JSON list of C-alpha atoms in Angstrom, two decimals:
[
{"chain": "A", "resi": 3, "resn": "MET", "atom": "CA", "xyz": [13.77, 91.22, 29.51]},
{"chain": "A", "resi": 4, "resn": "ALA", "atom": "CA", "xyz": [13.64, 87.47, 29.20]},
{"chain": "A", "resi": 5, "resn": "GLU", "atom": "CA", "xyz": [16.48, 85.95, 27.23]},
{"chain": "A", "resi": 6, "resn": "GLN", "atom": "CA", "xyz": [15.41, 84.78, 23.80]},
{"chain": "A", "resi": 7, "resn": "PRO", "atom": "CA", "xyz": [16.35, 81.21, 22.86]},
{"chain": "A", "resi": 8, "resn": "SER", "atom": "CA", "xyz": [19.26, 81.02, 20.46]},
{"chain": "A", "resi": 9, "resn": "GLU", "atom": "CA", "xyz": [18.45, 80.06, 16.87]},
{"chain": "A", "resi": 10, "resn": "ASP", "atom": "CA", "xyz": [21.45, 77.71, 17.00]},
{"chain": "A", "resi": 11, "resn": "ARG", "atom": "CA", "xyz": [20.05, 75.85, 19.98]},
{"chain": "A", "resi": 12, "resn": "THR", "atom": "CA", "xyz": [19.16, 72.22, 19.27]},
{"chain": "A", "resi": 13, "resn": "ASP", "atom": "CA", "xyz": [16.32, 70.23, 20.77]},
{"chain": "A", "resi": 14, "resn": "ASP", "atom": "CA", "xyz": [18.40, 67.09, 21.32]},
{"chain": "A", "resi": 15, "resn": "LEU", "atom": "CA", "xyz": [17.37, 65.20, 24.44]},
{"chain": "A", "resi": 16, "resn": "ASN", "atom": "CA", "xyz": [19.32, 62.65, 26.41]},
{"chain": "A", "resi": 17, "resn": "VAL", "atom": "CA", "xyz": [16.84, 59.86, 27.08]},
{"chain": "A", "resi": 18, "resn": "ALA", "atom": "CA", "xyz": [17.90, 56.87, 29.16]},
{"chain": "A", "resi": 19, "resn": "TRP", "atom": "CA", "xyz": [17.91, 53.64, 27.14]},
{"chain": "A", "resi": 20, "resn": "ILE", "atom": "CA", "xyz": [15.79, 51.92, 29.79]},
{"chain": "A", "resi": 21, "resn": "ASP", "atom": "CA", "xyz": [13.09, 54.54, 29.19]},
{"chain": "A", "resi": 22, "resn": "VAL", "atom": "CA", "xyz": [13.27, 54.00, 25.43]},
{"chain": "A", "resi": 23, "resn": "VAL", "atom": "CA", "xyz": [12.90, 50.25, 25.96]},
{"chain": "A", "resi": 24, "resn": "ARG", "atom": "CA", "xyz": [9.93, 50.76, 28.28]},
{"chain": "A", "resi": 25, "resn": "PHE", "atom": "CA", "xyz": [8.27, 53.02, 25.69]},
{"chain": "A", "resi": 26, "resn": "ILE", "atom": "CA", "xyz": [8.83, 50.62, 22.77]},
{"chain": "A", "resi": 27, "resn": "ARG", "atom": "CA", "xyz": [7.54, 47.62, 24.71]},
{"chain": "A", "resi": 28, "resn": "GLN", "atom": "CA", "xyz": [4.45, 49.47, 25.95]},
{"chain": "A", "resi": 29, "resn": "LEU", "atom": "CA", "xyz": [3.67, 50.90, 22.52]},
{"chain": "A", "resi": 30, "resn": "SER", "atom": "CA", "xyz": [4.11, 47.48, 20.93]},
{"chain": "A", "resi": 31, "resn": "HIS", "atom": "CA", "xyz": [1.84, 45.91, 23.55]},
{"chain": "A", "resi": 32, "resn": "ASP", "atom": "CA", "xyz": [-0.87, 48.55, 23.05]},
{"chain": "A", "resi": 33, "resn": "LEU", "atom": "CA", "xyz": [-0.79, 48.28, 19.25]},
{"chain": "A", "resi": 34, "resn": "ARG", "atom": "CA", "xyz": [-0.93, 44.47, 19.40]},
{"chain": "A", "resi": 35, "resn": "ASN", "atom": "CA", "xyz": [-4.05, 44.72, 21.56]},
{"chain": "A", "resi": 36, "resn": "HIS", "atom": "CA", "xyz": [-5.72, 46.84, 18.87]},
{"chain": "A", "resi": 37, "resn": "LEU", "atom": "CA", "xyz": [-4.58, 44.49, 16.12]},
{"chain": "A", "resi": 38, "resn": "ASN", "atom": "CA", "xyz": [-5.89, 41.47, 18.02]},
{"chain": "A", "resi": 39, "resn": "ALA", "atom": "CA", "xyz": [-9.27, 43.16, 18.28]},
{"chain": "A", "resi": 40, "resn": "ILE", "atom": "CA", "xyz": [-9.25, 43.86, 14.53]},
{"chain": "A", "resi": 41, "resn": "GLU", "atom": "CA", "xyz": [-8.27, 40.25, 13.85]},
{"chain": "A", "resi": 42, "resn": "LEU", "atom": "CA", "xyz": [-11.16, 38.94, 15.95]},
{"chain": "A", "resi": 43, "resn": "GLN", "atom": "CA", "xyz": [-13.59, 41.25, 14.19]},
{"chain": "A", "resi": 44, "resn": "SER", "atom": "CA", "xyz": [-12.26, 40.18, 10.79]},
{"chain": "A", "resi": 45, "resn": "ALA", "atom": "CA", "xyz": [-12.69, 36.53, 11.73]},
{"chain": "A", "resi": 46, "resn": "TYR", "atom": "CA", "xyz": [-16.29, 37.20, 12.78]},
{"chain": "A", "resi": 47, "resn": "ILE", "atom": "CA", "xyz": [-17.05, 39.05, 9.51]},
{"chain": "A", "resi": 48, "resn": "SER", "atom": "CA", "xyz": [-15.49, 36.19, 7.54]},
{"chain": "A", "resi": 49, "resn": "GLU", "atom": "CA", "xyz": [-17.84, 33.72, 9.22]},
{"chain": "A", "resi": 50, "resn": "LEU", "atom": "CA", "xyz": [-20.86, 35.86, 8.28]},
{"chain": "A", "resi": 51, "resn": "GLU", "atom": "CA", "xyz": [-19.80, 36.46, 4.68]},
{"chain": "A", "resi": 52, "resn": "ARG", "atom": "CA", "xyz": [-20.83, 33.96, 2.00]},
{"chain": "A", "resi": 53, "resn": "GLU", "atom": "CA", "xyz": [-19.31, 35.53, -1.12]},
{"chain": "A", "resi": 54, "resn": "ASP", "atom": "CA", "xyz": [-16.02, 33.78, -1.97]},
{"chain": "A", "resi": 55, "resn": "GLU", "atom": "CA", "xyz": [-14.29, 36.82, -3.44]},
{"chain": "A", "resi": 56, "resn": "LEU", "atom": "CA", "xyz": [-14.97, 38.94, -0.37]},
{"chain": "A", "resi": 57, "resn": "LYS", "atom": "CA", "xyz": [-13.95, 36.08, 1.93]},
{"chain": "A", "resi": 58, "resn": "SER", "atom": "CA", "xyz": [-10.66, 35.93, 0.04]},
{"chain": "A", "resi": 59, "resn": "GLU", "atom": "CA", "xyz": [-10.08, 39.64, 0.60]},
{"chain": "A", "resi": 60, "resn": "ILE", "atom": "CA", "xyz": [-10.87, 39.26, 4.30]},
{"chain": "A", "resi": 61, "resn": "LYS", "atom": "CA", "xyz": [-8.32, 36.44, 4.47]},
{"chain": "A", "resi": 62, "resn": "ARG", "atom": "CA", "xyz": [-5.68, 38.71, 2.92]},
{"chain": "A", "resi": 63, "resn": "LEU", "atom": "CA", "xyz": [-6.56, 41.41, 5.44]},
{"chain": "A", "resi": 64, "resn": "ARG", "atom": "CA", "xyz": [-6.09, 38.96, 8.31]},
{"chain": "A", "resi": 65, "resn": "GLU", "atom": "CA", "xyz": [-2.71, 37.92, 6.90]},
{"chain": "A", "resi": 66, "resn": "MET", "atom": "CA", "xyz": [-1.63, 41.57, 6.80]},
{"chain": "A", "resi": 67, "resn": "ILE", "atom": "CA", "xyz": [-2.74, 42.02, 10.39]},
{"chain": "A", "resi": 68, "resn": "SER", "atom": "CA", "xyz": [-0.84, 38.90, 11.40]},
{"chain": "A", "resi": 69, "resn": "GLY", "atom": "CA", "xyz": [2.31, 40.17, 9.68]},
{"chain": "A", "resi": 70, "resn": "LEU", "atom": "CA", "xyz": [2.15, 43.49, 11.48]},
{"chain": "A", "resi": 71, "resn": "THR", "atom": "CA", "xyz": [1.54, 41.76, 14.82]},
{"chain": "A", "resi": 72, "resn": "SER", "atom": "CA", "xyz": [4.62, 39.58, 14.24]},
{"chain": "A", "resi": 73, "resn": "ALA", "atom": "CA", "xyz": [6.69, 42.65, 13.39]},
{"chain": "A", "resi": 74, "resn": "LEU", "atom": "CA", "xyz": [5.65, 44.32, 16.65]},
{"chain": "A", "resi": 75, "resn": "GLN", "atom": "CA", "xyz": [6.48, 41.18, 18.60]},
{"chain": "A", "resi": 76, "resn": "SER", "atom": "CA", "xyz": [9.93, 41.09, 17.00]},
{"chain": "A", "resi": 77, "resn": "LEU", "atom": "CA", "xyz": [10.47, 44.76, 17.84]},
{"chain": "A", "resi": 78, "resn": "SER", "atom": "CA", "xyz": [9.52, 44.19, 21.46]},
{"chain": "A", "resi": 79, "resn": "LYS", "atom": "CA", "xyz": [11.81, 41.16, 21.63]},
{"chain": "A", "resi": 80, "resn": "ALA", "atom": "CA", "xyz": [14.71, 43.13, 20.13]},
{"chain": "A", "resi": 81, "resn": "VAL", "atom": "CA", "xyz": [14.75, 45.51, 23.11]},
{"chain": "A", "resi": 82, "resn": "SER", "atom": "CA", "xyz": [13.90, 42.99, 25.82]},
{"chain": "A", "resi": 83, "resn": "GLY", "atom": "CA", "xyz": [16.39, 42.01, 28.49]},
{"chain": "A", "resi": 84, "resn": "VAL", "atom": "CA", "xyz": [18.47, 38.89, 27.93]},
{"chain": "A", "resi": 85, "resn": "LYS", "atom": "CA", "xyz": [18.29, 36.11, 30.53]},
{"chain": "A", "resi": 86, "resn": "PRO", "atom": "CA", "xyz": [20.11, 33.05, 29.18]},
{"chain": "A", "resi": 87, "resn": "ASN", "atom": "CA", "xyz": [19.35, 29.55, 30.39]},
{"chain": "A", "resi": 88, "resn": "LEU", "atom": "CA", "xyz": [22.90, 28.21, 30.44]},
{"chain": "A", "resi": 89, "resn": "ILE", "atom": "CA", "xyz": [23.67, 24.54, 29.78]},
{"chain": "A", "resi": 90, "resn": "PRO", "atom": "CA", "xyz": [26.93, 22.68, 28.99]},
{"chain": "A", "resi": 91, "resn": "TYR", "atom": "CA", "xyz": [27.44, 22.53, 25.22]},
{"chain": "A", "resi": 92, "resn": "ARG", "atom": "CA", "xyz": [30.34, 21.45, 23.05]},
{"chain": "A", "resi": 93, "resn": "ALA", "atom": "CA", "xyz": [31.72, 24.29, 20.96]},
{"chain": "A", "resi": 94, "resn": "ALA", "atom": "CA", "xyz": [31.91, 21.99, 17.93]},
{"chain": "A", "resi": 95, "resn": "ASP", "atom": "CA", "xyz": [28.21, 21.13, 18.30]},
{"chain": "A", "resi": 96, "resn": "LEU", "atom": "CA", "xyz": [27.29, 24.80, 18.68]},
{"chain": "A", "resi": 97, "resn": "VAL", "atom": "CA", "xyz": [29.08, 25.75, 15.47]},
{"chain": "A", "resi": 98, "resn": "GLU", "atom": "CA", "xyz": [27.70, 22.76, 13.55]},
{"chain": "A", "resi": 99, "resn": "ASP", "atom": "CA", "xyz": [24.15, 23.59, 14.68]},
{"chain": "A", "resi": 100, "resn": "LEU", "atom": "CA", "xyz": [24.80, 27.16, 13.59]},
{"chain": "A", "resi": 101, "resn": "ARG", "atom": "CA", "xyz": [25.91, 26.04, 10.12]},
{"chain": "A", "resi": 102, "resn": "LYS", "atom": "CA", "xyz": [22.74, 24.01, 9.69]},
{"chain": "A", "resi": 103, "resn": "LYS", "atom": "CA", "xyz": [20.56, 26.95, 10.75]},
{"chain": "A", "resi": 104, "resn": "ILE", "atom": "CA", "xyz": [22.35, 29.36, 8.43]},
{"chain": "A", "resi": 105, "resn": "ASP", "atom": "CA", "xyz": [21.99, 26.89, 5.54]},
{"chain": "A", "resi": 106, "resn": "HIS", "atom": "CA", "xyz": [18.28, 26.64, 6.29]},
{"chain": "A", "resi": 107, "resn": "ASP", "atom": "CA", "xyz": [17.52, 30.32, 6.92]},
{"chain": "A", "resi": 108, "resn": "PHE", "atom": "CA", "xyz": [19.67, 31.63, 4.06]},
{"chain": "A", "resi": 109, "resn": "SER", "atom": "CA", "xyz": [19.35, 28.76, 1.60]},
{"chain": "A", "resi": 110, "resn": "GLY", "atom": "CA", "xyz": [19.77, 31.06, -1.39]},
{"chain": "A", "resi": 111, "resn": "GLN", "atom": "CA", "xyz": [22.89, 32.76, 0.00]},
{"chain": "A", "resi": 112, "resn": "SER", "atom": "CA", "xyz": [24.70, 30.27, 2.24]},
{"chain": "A", "resi": 113, "resn": "ALA", "atom": "CA", "xyz": [26.80, 29.01, -0.67]},
{"chain": "A", "resi": 114, "resn": "ALA", "atom": "CA", "xyz": [28.64, 32.34, -0.44]},
{"chain": "A", "resi": 115, "resn": "ILE", "atom": "CA", "xyz": [30.06, 31.40, 2.98]},
{"chain": "A", "resi": 116, "resn": "THR", "atom": "CA", "xyz": [33.43, 29.72, 3.49]},
{"chain": "A", "resi": 117, "resn": "TRP", "atom": "CA", "xyz": [33.68, 28.02, 6.89]},
{"chain": "A", "resi": 118, "resn": "ASN", "atom": "CA", "xyz": [36.91, 27.38, 8.79]},
{"chain": "A", "resi": 119, "resn": "ILE", "atom": "CA", "xyz": [36.25, 25.56, 12.07]},
{"chain": "A", "resi": 120, "resn": "GLN", "atom": "CA", "xyz": [38.96, 24.54, 14.53]},
{"chain": "A", "resi": 121, "resn": "VAL", "atom": "CA", "xyz": [37.45, 24.35, 18.00]},
{"chain": "A", "resi": 122, "resn": "GLY", "atom": "CA", "xyz": [38.67, 21.01, 19.32]},
{"chain": "A", "resi": 123, "resn": "ASP", "atom": "CA", "xyz": [36.80, 19.52, 22.29]},
{"chain": "A", "resi": 124, "resn": "ALA", "atom": "CA", "xyz": [36.17, 22.75, 24.18]},
{"chain": "A", "resi": 125, "resn": "MET", "atom": "CA", "xyz": [33.00, 23.01, 26.25]},
{"chain": "A", "resi": 126, "resn": "LEU", "atom": "CA", "xyz": [30.86, 26.10, 26.77]},
{"chain": "A", "resi": 127, "resn": "ASN", "atom": "CA", "xyz": [28.09, 27.09, 29.16]},
{"chain": "A", "resi": 128, "resn": "VAL", "atom": "CA", "xyz": [25.56, 28.70, 26.84]},
{"chain": "A", "resi": 129, "resn": "ASP", "atom": "CA", "xyz": [21.95, 29.17, 25.87]},
{"chain": "A", "resi": 130, "resn": "PRO", "atom": "CA", "xyz": [22.08, 27.60, 22.37]},
{"chain": "A", "resi": 131, "resn": "GLN", "atom": "CA", "xyz": [18.82, 29.17, 21.22]},
{"chain": "A", "resi": 132, "resn": "LEU", "atom": "CA", "xyz": [19.88, 32.69, 22.17]},
{"chain": "A", "resi": 133, "resn": "LEU", "atom": "CA", "xyz": [23.31, 32.28, 20.59]},
{"chain": "A", "resi": 134, "resn": "GLN", "atom": "CA", "xyz": [21.77, 30.97, 17.37]},
{"chain": "A", "resi": 135, "resn": "GLU", "atom": "CA", "xyz": [19.61, 34.10, 17.34]},
{"chain": "A", "resi": 136, "resn": "ALA", "atom": "CA", "xyz": [22.71, 36.27, 17.75]},
{"chain": "A", "resi": 137, "resn": "PHE", "atom": "CA", "xyz": [24.75, 34.51, 15.07]},
{"chain": "A", "resi": 138, "resn": "THR", "atom": "CA", "xyz": [21.80, 34.48, 12.65]},
{"chain": "A", "resi": 139, "resn": "GLU", "atom": "CA", "xyz": [21.39, 38.23, 13.06]},
{"chain": "A", "resi": 140, "resn": "LEU", "atom": "CA", "xyz": [25.10, 38.67, 12.38]},
{"chain": "A", "resi": 141, "resn": "PHE", "atom": "CA", "xyz": [24.80, 36.82, 9.06]},
{"chain": "A", "resi": 142, "resn": "ALA", "atom": "CA", "xyz": [21.54, 38.56, 8.16]},
{"chain": "A", "resi": 143, "resn": "ASN", "atom": "CA", "xyz": [23.24, 41.89, 8.75]},
{"chain": "A", "resi": 144, "resn": "ALA", "atom": "CA", "xyz": [26.17, 40.87, 6.54]},
{"chain": "A", "resi": 145, "resn": "PHE", "atom": "CA", "xyz": [23.92, 39.77, 3.68]},
{"chain": "A", "resi": 146, "resn": "ARG", "atom": "CA", "xyz": [21.78, 42.90, 3.95]},
{"chain": "A", "resi": 147, "resn": "HIS", "atom": "CA", "xyz": [24.32, 45.73, 4.04]},
{"chain": "A", "resi": 148, "resn": "ASN", "atom": "CA", "xyz": [26.36, 46.62, 0.97]},
{"chain": "A", "resi": 149, "resn": "ARG", "atom": "CA", "xyz": [28.30, 43.38, 0.66]},
{"chain": "A", "resi": 150, "resn": "ASP", "atom": "CA", "xyz": [30.65, 43.03, -2.29]},
{"chain": "A", "resi": 151, "resn": "LYS", "atom": "CA", "xyz": [29.72, 40.02, -4.39]},
{"chain": "A", "resi": 152, "resn": "SER", "atom": "CA", "xyz": [32.33, 37.68, -3.01]},
{"chain": "A", "resi": 153, "resn": "THR", "atom": "CA", "xyz": [32.64, 35.12, -0.25]},
{"chain": "A", "resi": 154, "resn": "LEU", "atom": "CA", "xyz": [31.94, 35.66, 3.44]},
{"chain": "A", "resi": 155, "resn": "ILE", "atom": "CA", "xyz": [34.53, 33.93, 5.62]},
{"chain": "A", "resi": 156, "resn": "ALA", "atom": "CA", "xyz": [33.40, 32.47, 8.94]},
{"chain": "A", "resi": 157, "resn": "ILE", "atom": "CA", "xyz": [36.17, 31.31, 11.28]},
{"chain": "A", "resi": 158, "resn": "ALA", "atom": "CA", "xyz": [35.69, 29.55, 14.61]},
{"chain": "A", "resi": 159, "resn": "ARG", "atom": "CA", "xyz": [38.78, 28.82, 16.68]},
{"chain": "A", "resi": 160, "resn": "MET", "atom": "CA", "xyz": [40.02, 28.59, 20.24]},
{"chain": "A", "resi": 161, "resn": "ASP", "atom": "CA", "xyz": [42.23, 31.23, 21.82]},
{"chain": "A", "resi": 162, "resn": "LYS", "atom": "CA", "xyz": [43.28, 29.98, 25.25]},
{"chain": "A", "resi": 163, "resn": "ASN", "atom": "CA", "xyz": [40.13, 30.34, 27.36]},
{"chain": "A", "resi": 164, "resn": "ARG", "atom": "CA", "xyz": [37.87, 31.76, 24.66]},
{"chain": "A", "resi": 165, "resn": "LEU", "atom": "CA", "xyz": [35.98, 30.67, 21.58]},
{"chain": "A", "resi": 166, "resn": "LEU", "atom": "CA", "xyz": [36.56, 33.27, 18.89]},
{"chain": "A", "resi": 167, "resn": "PHE", "atom": "CA", "xyz": [34.06, 33.45, 16.05]},
{"chain": "A", "resi": 168, "resn": "THR", "atom": "CA", "xyz": [35.08, 35.82, 13.27]},
{"chain": "A", "resi": 169, "resn": "LEU", "atom": "CA", "xyz": [33.00, 36.88, 10.29]},
{"chain": "A", "resi": 170, "resn": "GLN", "atom": "CA", "xyz": [34.80, 38.62, 7.43]},
{"chain": "A", "resi": 171, "resn": "GLU", "atom": "CA", "xyz": [32.56, 40.63, 5.11]},
{"chain": "A", "resi": 172, "resn": "PRO", "atom": "CA", "xyz": [34.18, 41.69, 1.83]},
{"chain": "A", "resi": 173, "resn": "LYS", "atom": "CA", "xyz": [33.81, 45.45, 1.36]},
{"chain": "A", "resi": 174, "resn": "SER", "atom": "CA", "xyz": [35.89, 47.50, -1.06]},
{"chain": "A", "resi": 175, "resn": "ARG", "atom": "CA", "xyz": [35.28, 50.56, 1.11]},
{"chain": "A", "resi": 176, "resn": "PHE", "atom": "CA", "xyz": [33.93, 51.13, 4.60]},
{"chain": "A", "resi": 177, "resn": "ASP", "atom": "CA", "xyz": [33.89, 54.47, 6.38]},
{"chain": "A", "resi": 178, "resn": "LEU", "atom": "CA", "xyz": [31.78, 53.89, 9.49]},
{"chain": "A", "resi": 179, "resn": "PRO", "atom": "CA", "xyz": [33.42, 54.13, 12.93]},
{"chain": "A", "resi": 180, "resn": "THR", "atom": "CA", "xyz": [33.73, 50.85, 14.82]},
{"chain": "A", "resi": 181, "resn": "GLU", "atom": "CA", "xyz": [34.73, 52.12, 18.28]},
{"chain": "A", "resi": 182, "resn": "SER", "atom": "CA", "xyz": [31.15, 51.81, 19.56]},
{"chain": "A", "resi": 183, "resn": "TRP", "atom": "CA", "xyz": [30.21, 48.85, 17.39]},
{"chain": "A", "resi": 184, "resn": "ALA", "atom": "CA", "xyz": [26.87, 47.28, 18.39]},
{"chain": "A", "resi": 185, "resn": "ARG", "atom": "CA", "xyz": [26.38, 50.01, 21.02]},
{"chain": "A", "resi": 186, "resn": "GLU", "atom": "CA", "xyz": [24.38, 52.55, 19.04]},
{"chain": "A", "resi": 187, "resn": "PRO", "atom": "CA", "xyz": [20.79, 51.28, 18.78]},
{"chain": "A", "resi": 188, "resn": "LEU", "atom": "CA", "xyz": [18.38, 53.32, 16.66]},
{"chain": "A", "resi": 189, "resn": "ARG", "atom": "CA", "xyz": [21.27, 55.20, 15.03]},
{"chain": "A", "resi": 190, "resn": "LYS", "atom": "CA", "xyz": [20.57, 53.84, 11.52]},
{"chain": "A", "resi": 191, "resn": "VAL", "atom": "CA", "xyz": [17.01, 52.99, 10.53]},
{"chain": "A", "resi": 192, "resn": "SER", "atom": "CA", "xyz": [15.31, 52.00, 7.30]},
{"chain": "A", "resi": 193, "resn": "GLN", "atom": "CA", "xyz": [12.00, 50.47, 6.31]},
{"chain": "A", "resi": 194, "resn": "GLY", "atom": "CA", "xyz": [11.46, 47.39, 8.46]},
{"chain": "A", "resi": 195, "resn": "HIS", "atom": "CA", "xyz": [14.83, 47.78, 10.21]},
{"chain": "A", "resi": 196, "resn": "TYR", "atom": "CA", "xyz": [15.43, 49.94, 13.27]},
{"chain": "A", "resi": 197, "resn": "GLY", "atom": "CA", "xyz": [19.10, 49.65, 14.14]},
{"chain": "A", "resi": 198, "resn": "LEU", "atom": "CA", "xyz": [18.47, 47.15, 16.92]},
{"chain": "A", "resi": 199, "resn": "GLY", "atom": "CA", "xyz": [19.95, 43.94, 15.52]},
{"chain": "A", "resi": 200, "resn": "LEU", "atom": "CA", "xyz": [23.61, 44.35, 16.46]},
{"chain": "A", "resi": 201, "resn": "ASN", "atom": "CA", "xyz": [22.63, 45.83, 19.83]},
{"chain": "A", "resi": 202, "resn": "ARG", "atom": "CA", "xyz": [20.64, 42.65, 20.49]},
{"chain": "A", "resi": 203, "resn": "VAL", "atom": "CA", "xyz": [23.64, 40.54, 19.43]},
{"chain": "A", "resi": 204, "resn": "ARG", "atom": "CA", "xyz": [25.86, 42.44, 21.86]},
{"chain": "A", "resi": 205, "resn": "ALA", "atom": "CA", "xyz": [23.36, 42.00, 24.70]},
{"chain": "A", "resi": 206, "resn": "ILE", "atom": "CA", "xyz": [23.18, 38.24, 24.11]},
{"chain": "A", "resi": 207, "resn": "VAL", "atom": "CA", "xyz": [26.95, 37.82, 23.88]},
{"chain": "A", "resi": 208, "resn": "GLU", "atom": "CA", "xyz": [27.59, 39.93, 26.99]},
{"chain": "A", "resi": 209, "resn": "ALA", "atom": "CA", "xyz": [24.94, 37.96, 28.90]},
{"chain": "A", "resi": 210, "resn": "HIS", "atom": "CA", "xyz": [27.19, 34.94, 28.24]},
{"chain": "A", "resi": 211, "resn": "GLY", "atom": "CA", "xyz": [30.22, 36.75, 29.64]},
{"chain": "A", "resi": 212, "resn": "GLY", "atom": "CA", "xyz": [31.57, 37.44, 26.16]},
{"chain": "A", "resi": 213, "resn": "GLU", "atom": "CA", "xyz": [32.18, 40.47, 23.97]},
{"chain": "A", "resi": 214, "resn": "ILE", "atom": "CA", "xyz": [31.75, 41.67, 20.39]},
{"chain": "A", "resi": 215, "resn": "TYR", "atom": "CA", "xyz": [34.02, 44.01, 18.48]},
{"chain": "A", "resi": 216, "resn": "ALA", "atom": "CA", "xyz": [34.72, 44.92, 14.87]},
{"chain": "A", "resi": 217, "resn": "HIS", "atom": "CA", "xyz": [37.28, 46.65, 12.66]},
{"chain": "A", "resi": 218, "resn": "TYR", "atom": "CA", "xyz": [37.82, 47.32, 9.00]},
{"chain": "A", "resi": 219, "resn": "ASP", "atom": "CA", "xyz": [40.95, 45.82, 7.43]},
{"chain": "A", "resi": 220, "resn": "PRO", "atom": "CA", "xyz": [41.84, 47.89, 4.35]},
{"chain": "A", "resi": 221, "resn": "ASN", "atom": "CA", "xyz": [44.50, 45.38, 3.26]},
{"chain": "A", "resi": 222, "resn": "ALA", "atom": "CA", "xyz": [41.95, 42.57, 3.12]},
{"chain": "A", "resi": 223, "resn": "SER", "atom": "CA", "xyz": [39.12, 44.94, 2.07]},
{"chain": "A", "resi": 224, "resn": "ALA", "atom": "CA", "xyz": [36.94, 43.35, 4.74]},
{"chain": "A", "resi": 225, "resn": "LEU", "atom": "CA", "xyz": [34.86, 44.30, 7.74]},
{"chain": "A", "resi": 226, "resn": "ILE", "atom": "CA", "xyz": [35.87, 41.83, 10.45]},
{"chain": "A", "resi": 227, "resn": "THR", "atom": "CA", "xyz": [33.45, 41.20, 13.31]},
{"chain": "A", "resi": 228, "resn": "THR", "atom": "CA", "xyz": [34.51, 39.00, 16.23]},
{"chain": "A", "resi": 229, "resn": "LEU", "atom": "CA", "xyz": [32.39, 37.35, 18.90]},
{"chain": "A", "resi": 230, "resn": "ALA", "atom": "CA", "xyz": [34.36, 36.04, 21.88]},
{"chain": "A", "resi": 231, "resn": "LEU", "atom": "CA", "xyz": [32.81, 33.56, 24.32]},
{"chain": "A", "resi": 232, "resn": "PRO", "atom": "CA", "xyz": [34.45, 32.09, 27.44]},
{"chain": "A", "resi": 233, "resn": "VAL", "atom": "CA", "xyz": [34.90, 28.33, 27.62]},
{"chain": "A", "resi": 234, "resn": "SER", "atom": "CA", "xyz": [33.88, 26.26, 30.61]},
{"chain": "A", "resi": 235, "resn": "SER", "atom": "CA", "xyz": [36.26, 25.92, 33.52]},
{"chain": "A", "resi": 236, "resn": "GLY", "atom": "CA", "xyz": [38.41, 22.82, 33.04]},
{"chain": "A", "resi": 237, "resn": "SER", "atom": "CA", "xyz": [37.56, 22.57, 29.33]},
{"chain": "A", "resi": 238, "resn": "SER", "atom": "CA", "xyz": [40.34, 21.52, 27.00]},
{"chain": "A", "resi": 239, "resn": "LYS", "atom": "CA", "xyz": [41.67, 24.51, 25.04]},
{"chain": "A", "resi": 240, "resn": "ASP", "atom": "CA", "xyz": [44.08, 25.19, 22.22]},
{"chain": "A", "resi": 241, "resn": "ALA", "atom": "CA", "xyz": [46.62, 27.98, 22.65]}
]
């Protein structure tokens, strides 16, 4: 008699991350093709229509299609491989450019950030655009997830041959494990968010030869996330 499957047996599968990425990118590509066809058809209908009210509704439809297409592009980008175009860049300039971008992208929230920057004249070899993407995601994540209504503290300093960027998020309680921080994509999902942001940050930082780690400090009641980036060979450094 054939053995009956146990009722306690789970259907969990171990799927290689590269296969998940391939699936997401292909699905996103296929759906964008359909959306592009709908957009073209909507544009054609809009040209034929003469009634203003209906033309307005068609315009709204096209905007919705455009929004969904952008979301799929962002999803595909979030799982794409990272290939930085490295150039020499002063650490001070990188952090200052970051401050300006954060002030622009989070204009209604950036006042809640206290900056402490002590990076000297150190030089980095980085892709500034990719690093800005990583840092911006880090701040977006901090503003989005259960932050106590007090100040974020951003610290940039040199530690021998590394630039250390630390973000302290005030949290009266925090019970998530941090051992595999930024290494568990798709673990926590919600509407419009798929648990890919920190994984993307990690991929960008590691592509620069750096690392990301986090821990919760109960004494400071803060989640502390650190990004470490190597400085250029021969760059001046502070101990």
